[in-house]
Coordinates of C-alpha atoms (C1' of nucleotides) in Angstrom, one line a residue:
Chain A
X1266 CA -4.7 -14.6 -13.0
X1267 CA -1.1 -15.8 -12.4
X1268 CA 1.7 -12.7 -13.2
X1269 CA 2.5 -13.4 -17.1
X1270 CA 6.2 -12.3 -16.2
X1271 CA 6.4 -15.5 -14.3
X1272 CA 6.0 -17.6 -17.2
X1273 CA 8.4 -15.4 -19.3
X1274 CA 11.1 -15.4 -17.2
X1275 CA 10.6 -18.7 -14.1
X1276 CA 8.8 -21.0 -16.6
X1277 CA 10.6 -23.7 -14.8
X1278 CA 8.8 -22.7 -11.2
X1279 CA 5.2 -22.4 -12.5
X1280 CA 5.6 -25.5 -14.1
X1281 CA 6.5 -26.7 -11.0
X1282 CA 3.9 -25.0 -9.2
X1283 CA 0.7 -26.7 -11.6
X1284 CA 1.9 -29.8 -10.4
X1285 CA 2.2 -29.4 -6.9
X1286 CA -1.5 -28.0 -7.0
X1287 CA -2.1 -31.0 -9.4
X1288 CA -3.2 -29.2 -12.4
X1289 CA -2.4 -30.1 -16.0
X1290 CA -2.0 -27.0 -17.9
X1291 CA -0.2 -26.7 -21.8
X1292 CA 2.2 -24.1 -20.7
X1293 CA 4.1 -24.9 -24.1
X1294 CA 0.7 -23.7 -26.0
X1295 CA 0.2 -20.5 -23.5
X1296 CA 3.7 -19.5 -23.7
X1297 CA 3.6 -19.9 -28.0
X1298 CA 0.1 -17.2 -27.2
X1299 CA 2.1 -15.0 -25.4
X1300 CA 4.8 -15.1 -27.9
X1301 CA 2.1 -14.5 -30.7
X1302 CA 0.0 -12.0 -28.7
X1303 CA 3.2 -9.5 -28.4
X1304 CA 4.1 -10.2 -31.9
X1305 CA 0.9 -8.4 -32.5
X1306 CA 0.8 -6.5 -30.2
X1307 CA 3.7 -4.8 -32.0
X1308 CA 2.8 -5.0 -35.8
X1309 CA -0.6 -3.4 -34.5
X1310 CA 1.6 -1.0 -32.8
X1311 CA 3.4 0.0 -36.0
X1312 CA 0.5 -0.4 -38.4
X1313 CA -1.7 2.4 -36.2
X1314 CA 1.4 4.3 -36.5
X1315 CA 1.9 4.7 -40.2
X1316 CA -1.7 5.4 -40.4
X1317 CA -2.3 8.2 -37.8
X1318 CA 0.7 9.9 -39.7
X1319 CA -0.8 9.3 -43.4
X1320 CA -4.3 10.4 -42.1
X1321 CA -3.2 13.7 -40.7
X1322 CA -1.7 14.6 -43.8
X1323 CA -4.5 13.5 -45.7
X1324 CA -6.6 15.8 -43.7
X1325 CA -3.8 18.8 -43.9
X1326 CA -4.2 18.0 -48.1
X1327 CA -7.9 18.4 -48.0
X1328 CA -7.7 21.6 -46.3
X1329 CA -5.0 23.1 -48.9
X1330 CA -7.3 22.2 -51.4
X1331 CA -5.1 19.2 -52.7
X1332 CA -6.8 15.7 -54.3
X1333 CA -6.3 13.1 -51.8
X1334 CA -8.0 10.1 -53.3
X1335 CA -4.9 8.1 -53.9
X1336 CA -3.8 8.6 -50.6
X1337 CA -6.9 7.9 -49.4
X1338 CA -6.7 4.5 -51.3
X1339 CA -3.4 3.6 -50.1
X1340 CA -4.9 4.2 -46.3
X1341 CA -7.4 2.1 -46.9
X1342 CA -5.6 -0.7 -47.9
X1343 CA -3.6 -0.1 -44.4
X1344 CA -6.7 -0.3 -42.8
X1345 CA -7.9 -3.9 -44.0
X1346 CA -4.3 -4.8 -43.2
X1347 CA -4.8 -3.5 -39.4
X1348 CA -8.4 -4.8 -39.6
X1349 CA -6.9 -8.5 -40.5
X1350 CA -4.0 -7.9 -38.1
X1351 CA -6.5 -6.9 -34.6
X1352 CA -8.9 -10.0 -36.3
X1353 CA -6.1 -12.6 -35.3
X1354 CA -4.9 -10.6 -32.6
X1355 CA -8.9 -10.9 -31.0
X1356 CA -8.8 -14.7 -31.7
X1357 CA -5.1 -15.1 -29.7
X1358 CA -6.2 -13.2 -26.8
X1359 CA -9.2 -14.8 -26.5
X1360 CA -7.5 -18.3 -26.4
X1361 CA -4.6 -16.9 -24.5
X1362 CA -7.7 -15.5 -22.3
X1363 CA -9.3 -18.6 -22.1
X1364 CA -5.5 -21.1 -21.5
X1365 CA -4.2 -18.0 -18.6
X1366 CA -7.5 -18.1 -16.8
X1367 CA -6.7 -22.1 -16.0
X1368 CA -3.7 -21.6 -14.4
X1369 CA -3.8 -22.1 -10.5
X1370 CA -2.1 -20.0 -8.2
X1371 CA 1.3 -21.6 -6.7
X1372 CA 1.3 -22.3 -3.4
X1373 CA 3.2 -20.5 -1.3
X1374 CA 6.6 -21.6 0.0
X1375 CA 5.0 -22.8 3.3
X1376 CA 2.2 -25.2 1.6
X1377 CA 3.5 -28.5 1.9
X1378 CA 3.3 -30.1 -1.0
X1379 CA 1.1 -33.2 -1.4
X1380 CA -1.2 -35.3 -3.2
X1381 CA -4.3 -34.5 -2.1
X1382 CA -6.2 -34.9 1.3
X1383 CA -4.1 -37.7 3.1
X1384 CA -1.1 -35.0 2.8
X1385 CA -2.8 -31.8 4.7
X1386 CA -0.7 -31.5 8.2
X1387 CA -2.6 -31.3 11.4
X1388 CA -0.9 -28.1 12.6
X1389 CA -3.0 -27.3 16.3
X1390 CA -5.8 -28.8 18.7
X1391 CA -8.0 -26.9 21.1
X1392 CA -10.3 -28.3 23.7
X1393 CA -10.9 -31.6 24.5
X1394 CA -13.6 -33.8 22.5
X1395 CA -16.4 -33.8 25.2
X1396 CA -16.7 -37.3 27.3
X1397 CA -20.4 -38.7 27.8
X1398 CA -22.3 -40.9 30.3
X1399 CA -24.4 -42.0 27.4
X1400 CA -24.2 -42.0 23.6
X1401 CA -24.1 -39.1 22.0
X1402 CA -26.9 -38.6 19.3
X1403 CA -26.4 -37.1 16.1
X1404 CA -28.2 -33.4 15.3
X1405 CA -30.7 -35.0 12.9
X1406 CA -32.0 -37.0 15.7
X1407 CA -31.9 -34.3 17.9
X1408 CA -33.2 -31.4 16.4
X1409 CA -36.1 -33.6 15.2
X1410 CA -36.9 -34.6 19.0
X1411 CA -36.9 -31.1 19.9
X1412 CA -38.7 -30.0 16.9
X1413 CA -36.2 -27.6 15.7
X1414 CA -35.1 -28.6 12.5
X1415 CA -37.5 -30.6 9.5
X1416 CA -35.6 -32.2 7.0
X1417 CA -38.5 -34.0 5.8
X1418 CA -40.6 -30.7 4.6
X1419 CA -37.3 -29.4 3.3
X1420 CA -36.9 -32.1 0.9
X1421 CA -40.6 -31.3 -0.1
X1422 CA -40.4 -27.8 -1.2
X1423 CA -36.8 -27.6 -2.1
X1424 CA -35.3 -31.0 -2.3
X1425 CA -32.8 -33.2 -0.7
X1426 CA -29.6 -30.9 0.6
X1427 CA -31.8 -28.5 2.0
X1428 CA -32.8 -27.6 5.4
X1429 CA -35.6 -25.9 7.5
X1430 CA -34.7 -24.8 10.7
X1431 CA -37.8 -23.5 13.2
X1432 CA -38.2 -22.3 16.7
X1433 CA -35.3 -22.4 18.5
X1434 CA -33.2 -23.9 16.0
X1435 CA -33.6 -20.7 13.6
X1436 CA -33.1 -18.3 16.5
X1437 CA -29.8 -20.3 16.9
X1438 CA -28.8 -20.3 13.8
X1439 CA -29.4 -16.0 13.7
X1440 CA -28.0 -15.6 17.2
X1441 CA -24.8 -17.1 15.8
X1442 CA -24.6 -14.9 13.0
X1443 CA -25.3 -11.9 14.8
X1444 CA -22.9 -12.5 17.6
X1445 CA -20.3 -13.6 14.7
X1446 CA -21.0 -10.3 13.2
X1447 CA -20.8 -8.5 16.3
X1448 CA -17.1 -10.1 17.6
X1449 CA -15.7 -9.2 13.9
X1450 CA -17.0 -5.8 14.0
X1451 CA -16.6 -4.9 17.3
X1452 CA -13.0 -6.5 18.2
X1453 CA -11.4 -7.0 15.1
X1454 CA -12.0 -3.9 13.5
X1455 CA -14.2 -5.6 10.1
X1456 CA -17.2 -3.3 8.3
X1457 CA -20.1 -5.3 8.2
X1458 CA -21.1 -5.7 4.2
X1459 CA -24.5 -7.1 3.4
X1460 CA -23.8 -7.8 -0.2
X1461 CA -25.9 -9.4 -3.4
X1462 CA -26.6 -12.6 -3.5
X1463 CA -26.5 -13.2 -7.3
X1464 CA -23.6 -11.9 -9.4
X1465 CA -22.6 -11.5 -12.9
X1466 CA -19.8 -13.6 -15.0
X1467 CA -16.7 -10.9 -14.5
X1468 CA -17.6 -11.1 -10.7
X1469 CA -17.6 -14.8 -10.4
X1470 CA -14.3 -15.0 -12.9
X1471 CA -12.6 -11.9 -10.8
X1472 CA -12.4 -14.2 -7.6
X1473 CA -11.5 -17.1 -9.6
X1474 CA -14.9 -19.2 -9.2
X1475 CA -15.2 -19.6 -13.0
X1476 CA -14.3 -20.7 -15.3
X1477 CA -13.5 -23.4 -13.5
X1478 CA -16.4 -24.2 -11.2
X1479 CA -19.5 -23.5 -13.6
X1480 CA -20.6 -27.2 -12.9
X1481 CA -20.7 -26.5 -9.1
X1482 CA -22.4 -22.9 -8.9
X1483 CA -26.3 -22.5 -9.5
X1484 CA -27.4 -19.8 -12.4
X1485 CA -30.5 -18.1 -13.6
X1486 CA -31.8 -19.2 -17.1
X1487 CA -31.8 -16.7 -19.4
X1488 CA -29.6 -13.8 -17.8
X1489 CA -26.3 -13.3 -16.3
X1490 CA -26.6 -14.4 -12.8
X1491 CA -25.1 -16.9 -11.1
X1492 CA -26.0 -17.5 -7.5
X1493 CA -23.0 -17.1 -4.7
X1494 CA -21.3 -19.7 -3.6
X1495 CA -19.6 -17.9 -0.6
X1496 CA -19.6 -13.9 0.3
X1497 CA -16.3 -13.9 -1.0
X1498 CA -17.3 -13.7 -4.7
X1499 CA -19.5 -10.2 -4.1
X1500 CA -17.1 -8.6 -1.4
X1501 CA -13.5 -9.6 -2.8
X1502 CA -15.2 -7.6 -6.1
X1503 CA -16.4 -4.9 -4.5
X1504 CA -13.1 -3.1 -5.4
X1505 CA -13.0 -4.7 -8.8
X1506 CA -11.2 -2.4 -11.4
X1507 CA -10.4 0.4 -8.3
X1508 CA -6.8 1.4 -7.2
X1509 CA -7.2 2.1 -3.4
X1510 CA -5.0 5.0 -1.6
X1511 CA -2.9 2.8 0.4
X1512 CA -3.5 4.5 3.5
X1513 CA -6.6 3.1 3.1
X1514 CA -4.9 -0.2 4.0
X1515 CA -5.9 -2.6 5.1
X1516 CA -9.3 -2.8 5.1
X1517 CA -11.4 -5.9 6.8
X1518 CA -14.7 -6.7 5.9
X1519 CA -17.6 -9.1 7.2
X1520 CA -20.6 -10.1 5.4
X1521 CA -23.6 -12.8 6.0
X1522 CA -25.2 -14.2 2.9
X1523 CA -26.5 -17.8 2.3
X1524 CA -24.3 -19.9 -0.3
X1525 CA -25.8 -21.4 -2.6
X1526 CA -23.3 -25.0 -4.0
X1527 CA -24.7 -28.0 -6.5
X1528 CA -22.1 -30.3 -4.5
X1529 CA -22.6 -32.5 -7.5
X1530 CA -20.5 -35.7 -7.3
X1531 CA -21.1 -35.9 -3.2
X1532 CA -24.2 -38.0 -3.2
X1533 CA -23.5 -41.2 -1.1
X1534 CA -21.2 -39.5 1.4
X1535 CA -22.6 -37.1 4.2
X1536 CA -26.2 -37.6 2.7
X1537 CA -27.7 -37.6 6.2
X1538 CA -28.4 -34.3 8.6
X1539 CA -27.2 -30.6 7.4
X1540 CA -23.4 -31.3 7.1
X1541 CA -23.5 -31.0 3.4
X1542 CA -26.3 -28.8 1.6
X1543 CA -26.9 -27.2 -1.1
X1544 CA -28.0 -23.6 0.9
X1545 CA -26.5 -22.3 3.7
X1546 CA -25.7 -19.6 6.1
X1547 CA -22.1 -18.4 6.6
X1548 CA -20.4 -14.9 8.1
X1549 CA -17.1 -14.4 6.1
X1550 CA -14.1 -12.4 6.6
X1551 CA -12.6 -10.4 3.6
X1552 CA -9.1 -8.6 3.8
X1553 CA -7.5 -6.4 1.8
X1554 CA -4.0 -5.8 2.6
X1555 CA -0.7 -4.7 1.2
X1556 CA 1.4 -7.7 -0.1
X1557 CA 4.2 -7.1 2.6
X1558 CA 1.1 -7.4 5.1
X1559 CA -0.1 -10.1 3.8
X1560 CA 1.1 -13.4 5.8
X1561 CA 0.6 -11.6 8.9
X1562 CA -2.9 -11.0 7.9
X1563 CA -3.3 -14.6 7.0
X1564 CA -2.2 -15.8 10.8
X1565 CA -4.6 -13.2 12.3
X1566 CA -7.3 -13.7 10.2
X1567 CA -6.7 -17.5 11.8
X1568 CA -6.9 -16.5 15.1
X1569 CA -9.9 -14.3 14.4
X1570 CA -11.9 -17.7 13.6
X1571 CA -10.1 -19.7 16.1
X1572 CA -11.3 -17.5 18.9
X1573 CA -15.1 -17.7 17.3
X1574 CA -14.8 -21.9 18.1
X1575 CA -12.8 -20.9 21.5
X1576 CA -15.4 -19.1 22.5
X1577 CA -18.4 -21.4 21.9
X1578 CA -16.3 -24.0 23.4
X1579 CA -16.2 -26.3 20.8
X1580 CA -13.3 -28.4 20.2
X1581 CA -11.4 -28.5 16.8
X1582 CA -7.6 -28.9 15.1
X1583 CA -6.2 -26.6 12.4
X1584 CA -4.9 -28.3 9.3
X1585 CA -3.0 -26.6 6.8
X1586 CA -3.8 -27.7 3.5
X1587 CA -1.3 -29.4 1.3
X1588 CA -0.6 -27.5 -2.2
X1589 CA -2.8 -30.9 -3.9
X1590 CA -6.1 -29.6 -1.5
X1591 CA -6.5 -25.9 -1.7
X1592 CA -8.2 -24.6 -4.3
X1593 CA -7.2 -23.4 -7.5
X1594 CA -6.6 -19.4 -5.9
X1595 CA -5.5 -19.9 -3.4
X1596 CA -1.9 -19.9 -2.1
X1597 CA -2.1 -21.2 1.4
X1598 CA -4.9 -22.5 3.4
X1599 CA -6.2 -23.7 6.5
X1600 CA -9.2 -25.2 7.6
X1601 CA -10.7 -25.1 10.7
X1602 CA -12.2 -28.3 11.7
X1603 CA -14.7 -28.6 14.6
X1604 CA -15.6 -31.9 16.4
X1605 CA -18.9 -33.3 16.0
X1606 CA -19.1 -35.9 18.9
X1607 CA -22.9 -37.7 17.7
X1608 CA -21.8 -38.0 13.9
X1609 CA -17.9 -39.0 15.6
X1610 CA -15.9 -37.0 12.9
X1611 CA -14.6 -33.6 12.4
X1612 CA -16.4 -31.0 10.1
X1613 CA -14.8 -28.1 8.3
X1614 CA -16.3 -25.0 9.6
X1615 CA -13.6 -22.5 8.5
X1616 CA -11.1 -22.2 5.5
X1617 CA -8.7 -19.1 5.6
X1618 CA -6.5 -19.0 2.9
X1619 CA -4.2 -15.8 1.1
X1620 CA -5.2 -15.6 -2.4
X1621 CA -1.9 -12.9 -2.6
X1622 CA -2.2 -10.7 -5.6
X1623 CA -4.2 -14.0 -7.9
X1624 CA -7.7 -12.5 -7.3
X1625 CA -6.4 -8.8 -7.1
X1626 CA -5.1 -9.7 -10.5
X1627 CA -8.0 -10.9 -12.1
X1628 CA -10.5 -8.5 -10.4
X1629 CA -8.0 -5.5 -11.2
X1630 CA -7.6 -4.8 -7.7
X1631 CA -4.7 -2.4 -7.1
X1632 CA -3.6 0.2 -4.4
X1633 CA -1.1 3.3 -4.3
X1634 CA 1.8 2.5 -2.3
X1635 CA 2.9 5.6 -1.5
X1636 CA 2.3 9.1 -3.2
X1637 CA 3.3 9.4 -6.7
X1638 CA 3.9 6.1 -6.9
X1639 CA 2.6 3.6 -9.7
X1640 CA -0.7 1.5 -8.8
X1641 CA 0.3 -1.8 -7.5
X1642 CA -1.5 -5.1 -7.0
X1643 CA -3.0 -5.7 -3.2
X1644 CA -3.0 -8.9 -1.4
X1645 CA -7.0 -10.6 -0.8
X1646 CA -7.2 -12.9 1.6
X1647 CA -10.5 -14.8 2.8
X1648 CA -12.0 -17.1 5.8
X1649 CA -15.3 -18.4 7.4
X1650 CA -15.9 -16.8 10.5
X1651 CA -18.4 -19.0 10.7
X1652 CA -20.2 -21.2 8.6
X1653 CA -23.6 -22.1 10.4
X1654 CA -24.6 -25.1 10.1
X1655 CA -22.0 -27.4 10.7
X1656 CA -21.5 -24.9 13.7
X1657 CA -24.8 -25.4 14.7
X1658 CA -24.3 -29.2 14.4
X1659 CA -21.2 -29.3 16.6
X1660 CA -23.3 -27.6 19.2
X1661 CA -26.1 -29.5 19.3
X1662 CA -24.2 -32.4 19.3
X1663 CA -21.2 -31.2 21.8
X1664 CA -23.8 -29.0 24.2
X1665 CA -26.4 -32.2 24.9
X1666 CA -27.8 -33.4 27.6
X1667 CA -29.0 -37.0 28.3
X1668 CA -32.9 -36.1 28.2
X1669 CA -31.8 -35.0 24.9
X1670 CA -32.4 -31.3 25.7
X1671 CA -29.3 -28.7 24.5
X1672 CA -27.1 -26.7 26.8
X1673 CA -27.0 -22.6 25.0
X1674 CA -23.2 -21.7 25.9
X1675 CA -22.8 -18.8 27.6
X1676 CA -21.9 -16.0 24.8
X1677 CA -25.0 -17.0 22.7
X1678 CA -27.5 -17.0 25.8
X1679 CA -28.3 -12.6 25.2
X1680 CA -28.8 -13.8 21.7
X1681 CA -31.2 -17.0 22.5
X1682 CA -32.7 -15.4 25.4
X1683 CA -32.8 -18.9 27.3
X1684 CA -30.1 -21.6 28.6
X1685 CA -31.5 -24.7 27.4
X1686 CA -33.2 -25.5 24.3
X1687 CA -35.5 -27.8 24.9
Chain B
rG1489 C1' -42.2 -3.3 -18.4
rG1490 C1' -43.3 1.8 -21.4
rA1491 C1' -41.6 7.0 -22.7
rG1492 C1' -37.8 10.6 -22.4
rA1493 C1' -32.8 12.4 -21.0
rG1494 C1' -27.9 11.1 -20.1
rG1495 C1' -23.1 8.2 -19.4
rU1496 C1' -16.1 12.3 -20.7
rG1497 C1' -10.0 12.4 -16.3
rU1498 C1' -10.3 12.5 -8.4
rC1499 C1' -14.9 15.6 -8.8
rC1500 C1' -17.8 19.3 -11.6
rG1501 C1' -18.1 20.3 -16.6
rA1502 C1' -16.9 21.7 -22.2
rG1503 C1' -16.3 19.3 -26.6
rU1504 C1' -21.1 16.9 -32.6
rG1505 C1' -15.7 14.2 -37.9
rG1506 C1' -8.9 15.7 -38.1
rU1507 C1' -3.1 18.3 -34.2
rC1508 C1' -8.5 16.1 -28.3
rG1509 C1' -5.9 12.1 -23.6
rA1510 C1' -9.2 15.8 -24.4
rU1511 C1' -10.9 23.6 -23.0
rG1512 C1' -12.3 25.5 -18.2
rG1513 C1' -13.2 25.2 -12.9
rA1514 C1' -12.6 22.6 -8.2
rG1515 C1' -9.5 19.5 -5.4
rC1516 C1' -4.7 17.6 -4.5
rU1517 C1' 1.0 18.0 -4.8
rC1518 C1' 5.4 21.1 -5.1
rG1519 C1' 7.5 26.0 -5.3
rC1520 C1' 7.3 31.5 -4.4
rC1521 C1' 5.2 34.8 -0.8
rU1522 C1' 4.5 34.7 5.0
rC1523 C1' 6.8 34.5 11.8
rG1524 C1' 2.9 30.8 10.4
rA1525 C1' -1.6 30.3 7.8
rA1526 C1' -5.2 32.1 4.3
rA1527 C1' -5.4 34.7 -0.2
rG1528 C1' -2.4 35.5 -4.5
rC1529 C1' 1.2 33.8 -8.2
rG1530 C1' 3.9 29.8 -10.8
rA1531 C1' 4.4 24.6 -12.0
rG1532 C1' 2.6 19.7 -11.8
rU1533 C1' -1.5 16.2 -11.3
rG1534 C1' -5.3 9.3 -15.1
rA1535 C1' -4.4 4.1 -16.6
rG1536 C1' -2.3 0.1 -19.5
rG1537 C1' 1.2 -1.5 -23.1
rG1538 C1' 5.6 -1.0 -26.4
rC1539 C1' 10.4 0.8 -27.0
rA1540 C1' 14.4 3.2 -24.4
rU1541 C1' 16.8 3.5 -19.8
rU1542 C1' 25.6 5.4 -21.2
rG1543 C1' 21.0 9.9 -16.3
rC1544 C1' 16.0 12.2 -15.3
rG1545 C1' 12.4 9.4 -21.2
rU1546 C1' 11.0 16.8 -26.0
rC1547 C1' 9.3 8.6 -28.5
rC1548 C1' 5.2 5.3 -30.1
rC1549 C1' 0.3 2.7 -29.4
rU1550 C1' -4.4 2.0 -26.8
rC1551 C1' -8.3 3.7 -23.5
rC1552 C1' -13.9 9.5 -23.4
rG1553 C1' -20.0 3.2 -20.3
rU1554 C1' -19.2 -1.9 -23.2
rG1555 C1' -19.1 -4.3 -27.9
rG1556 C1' -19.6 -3.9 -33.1
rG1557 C1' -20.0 -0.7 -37.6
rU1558 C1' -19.3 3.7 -41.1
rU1559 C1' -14.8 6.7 -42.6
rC1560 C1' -8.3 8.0 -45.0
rG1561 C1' -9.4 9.5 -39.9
rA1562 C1' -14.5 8.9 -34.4
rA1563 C1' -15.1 11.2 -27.6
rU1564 C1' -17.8 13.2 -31.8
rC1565 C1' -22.0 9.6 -36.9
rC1566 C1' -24.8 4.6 -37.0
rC1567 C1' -26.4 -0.2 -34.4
rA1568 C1' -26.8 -3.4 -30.1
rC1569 C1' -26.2 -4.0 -25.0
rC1570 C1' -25.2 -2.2 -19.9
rC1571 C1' -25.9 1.5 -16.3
rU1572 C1' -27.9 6.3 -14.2
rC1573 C1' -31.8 10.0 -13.8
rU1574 C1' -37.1 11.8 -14.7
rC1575 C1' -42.2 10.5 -15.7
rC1576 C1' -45.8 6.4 -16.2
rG1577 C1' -47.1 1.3 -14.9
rC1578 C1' -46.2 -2.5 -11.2
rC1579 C1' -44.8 -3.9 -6.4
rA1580 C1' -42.2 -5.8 -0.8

RNA sequence: GGAGAGGUGUCCGAGUGGUCGAUGGAGCUCGCCUCGAAAGCGAGUGAGGGCAUUGCGUCCCUCCGUGGGUUCGAAUCCCACCCUCUCCGCCA
């Protein structure tokens, strides 16, 4: 939810701001809401007044004894009036409801503003892409030769998008999260959260995932449960409705869960291997942080997933996403992109973004700034640290050996128990 | 899934139609007392909105799981749903 105030009063800026994030929004129709909403709001106000007054003193006349039927009438007409009053006021809010729940965040002042992919800026490298005295093969080829992942009987039990990992290629897959999990615990002070993995309709609104994303998201028939998309939805919402103490502040959080995504609309493109599926596995970082904290907290919650890809030795670039490309709550972003020498392209492994007080907003996330003070809205901020399989692709692919065989770097080897997969 | 009990403020816990946003206790904050602390005493202590802000608001509205309903008036009565607990069933 975007602050009200800033339509009231810098109507001009979020007007501004839906277009930069290329969203068409009737700010004309939400700000008449508004306008009608308050009108209400008031007449309600005064209405309740005039009868709280006229029923205590219809109650102080039945106790002396007094008839009180005419007053009694009069009240009741005052309460169809309220009755018709709160009737119109429901149907507003709803539609204001509905129209305010639309509007994007605005990028911060350091998204560059742009029309959509072409405009994201390439902000860092790392590594170099790894040379080879051969052709490097792409993961599906590999990890069929070596028997560790089976698209085939995937698509048979689930369907196409989905993967099955086995032997090695699971324990890589869990050694990677657990070592994940372990760096984010262990150096960069996160509690590990293992949370739900289906939520209900205020969850998936609080972080912002509908309305707008309904089409993308998977849900149970019959019952209010919509599958995760990312462990952002259950952990951002864990305080959903709290105020925090805030020298609670800030507090980090890491979770594993599958995500579950329809990806609807991307058949044709990245059809082939695990780049794009409808399942998988990622470890993500949740911060909650005051809002003077917060872009701080957005570079080192960068650097935390940055040093994930250092480690592994995998080479990628940072881009920061223009305002066209980051999504709808988000105010800044940027992806982590890892390269994938078999397939010869980059893959987004990471997306760190500050949602600033948008989801704290909508979730009714709020801390205490200081004793005594009034309850204020925190800062969220979000980022993979890592998702698995394109991870695991950019392995597989960057770690190969001629014979076809894969080379375990050297953090994951406790975790795999072996150096090679083969 | 079936039967029963219950959901009230930071916590415990009263309240079964009217002045209850809510008795009482605990906790917390401040003050007194003390060399200091404890005890004791006194005061304060939810959220949102409106209006006001020529001071700090003796001002108004809403919120007692959620949503409806009855009534002049509901934390209190009725209905539905959600959640918790106990027992039974089932099960990893």
């Amino acid at each position: 939810m975007f602050d009200i105030r800033l339509l009231r009063e810098n109507e001009a800026h979020l007007r501004e701001a839906c277009a930069a994030k290329r969203a068409t929004v009737d700010l004309d129709r939400l700000i008449e809401l508004d306008q009608k909403r308050r009108d209400l709001t008031r007449r309600i106000n005064d209405l309740n007044t005039e009868r709280n007054t006229a029923s205590k003193s219809i109650g102080q006349k039945i106790k002396a004894g007094e008839d009180a039927e005419a007053a009694k009438a009069a009240v009741r007409r005052l309460g169809e009036e309220i009755a018709a009053a709160e009737e119109a006021q429901r149907a507003v809010n709803a539609d204001f409801e509905a129209l305010a729940l639309t509007v994007p965040n605005p990028p911060h002042a350091t998204t560059p503003v742009g029309r959509g992919e072409e405009d994201n800026q390439v902000v860092g490298h790392w590594g170099e892409k790894p040379a080879f005295a051969f052709t490097p093969k792409p993961h599906w080829e590999l990890g069929e030769t070596l028997g560790i992942l089976d698209l085939p009987r995937a698509t048979k039990i689930a369907g196409s998008g989905f993967y099955v990992l086995r032997g090695a290629g699971a324990r890589l897959e869990r050694a990677l999260i657990n070592w994940f999990i372990d760096v984010h615990v262990r150096e960069f002070g996160c509690v590990e959260v293992l949370p739900p993995h289906l939520v209900n309709s205020p969850t998936m609104t609080g972080t912002g995932q509908l309305p707008k994303m309904a089409d993308d998201m998977y849900r149970v028939e019959g019952e209010d449960f919509w599958l995760i998309p990312t462990a952002e939805v259950p952990v951002t919402n864990l305080y959903a409705g709290e105020i925090i103490e805030g020298e609670r502040l800030p507090i980090y959080h890491c979770a594993f869960t599958p995500c579950f995504r329809k990806e609807a609309g991307s058949y044709g493109k990245e059809v082939r291997g695990i780049t794009r599926v409808h399942q998988f596995d990622k470890v993500e970082i949740v911060k909650f942080v005051r809002p003077e904290a917060s872009y701080d907290e957005h570079e080192r919650l960068l650097r935390q997933a940055q040093t994930l890809l250092e480690r592994l030795g995998l080479a990628y670039r940072t881009v920061l996403l223009c305002s066209a490309d980051i999504s709808f709550a988000a105010a800044k972003c940027y992806d982590l992109e890892v390269w994938a020498p078999g397939m010869d392209r980059w893959l987004e492994v990471s997306s760190c973004s500050n949602f600033e007080d948008f989801q704290a907003r909508r979730a009714g996330i709020r801390y205490r700034p200081g004793a005594k003070e009034k309850p204020a809205f925190l800062h969220t901020l979000n980022g993979s640290g890592l998702a698995l399989p394109r991870t695991v692709i950019a392995l597989l692919e960057t770690y190969q050996q001629k014979d076809g065989t894969i080379v375990v770097p050297e953090v994951l080897r406790p975790f795999m128990g072996c150096e090679v997969i083969k």
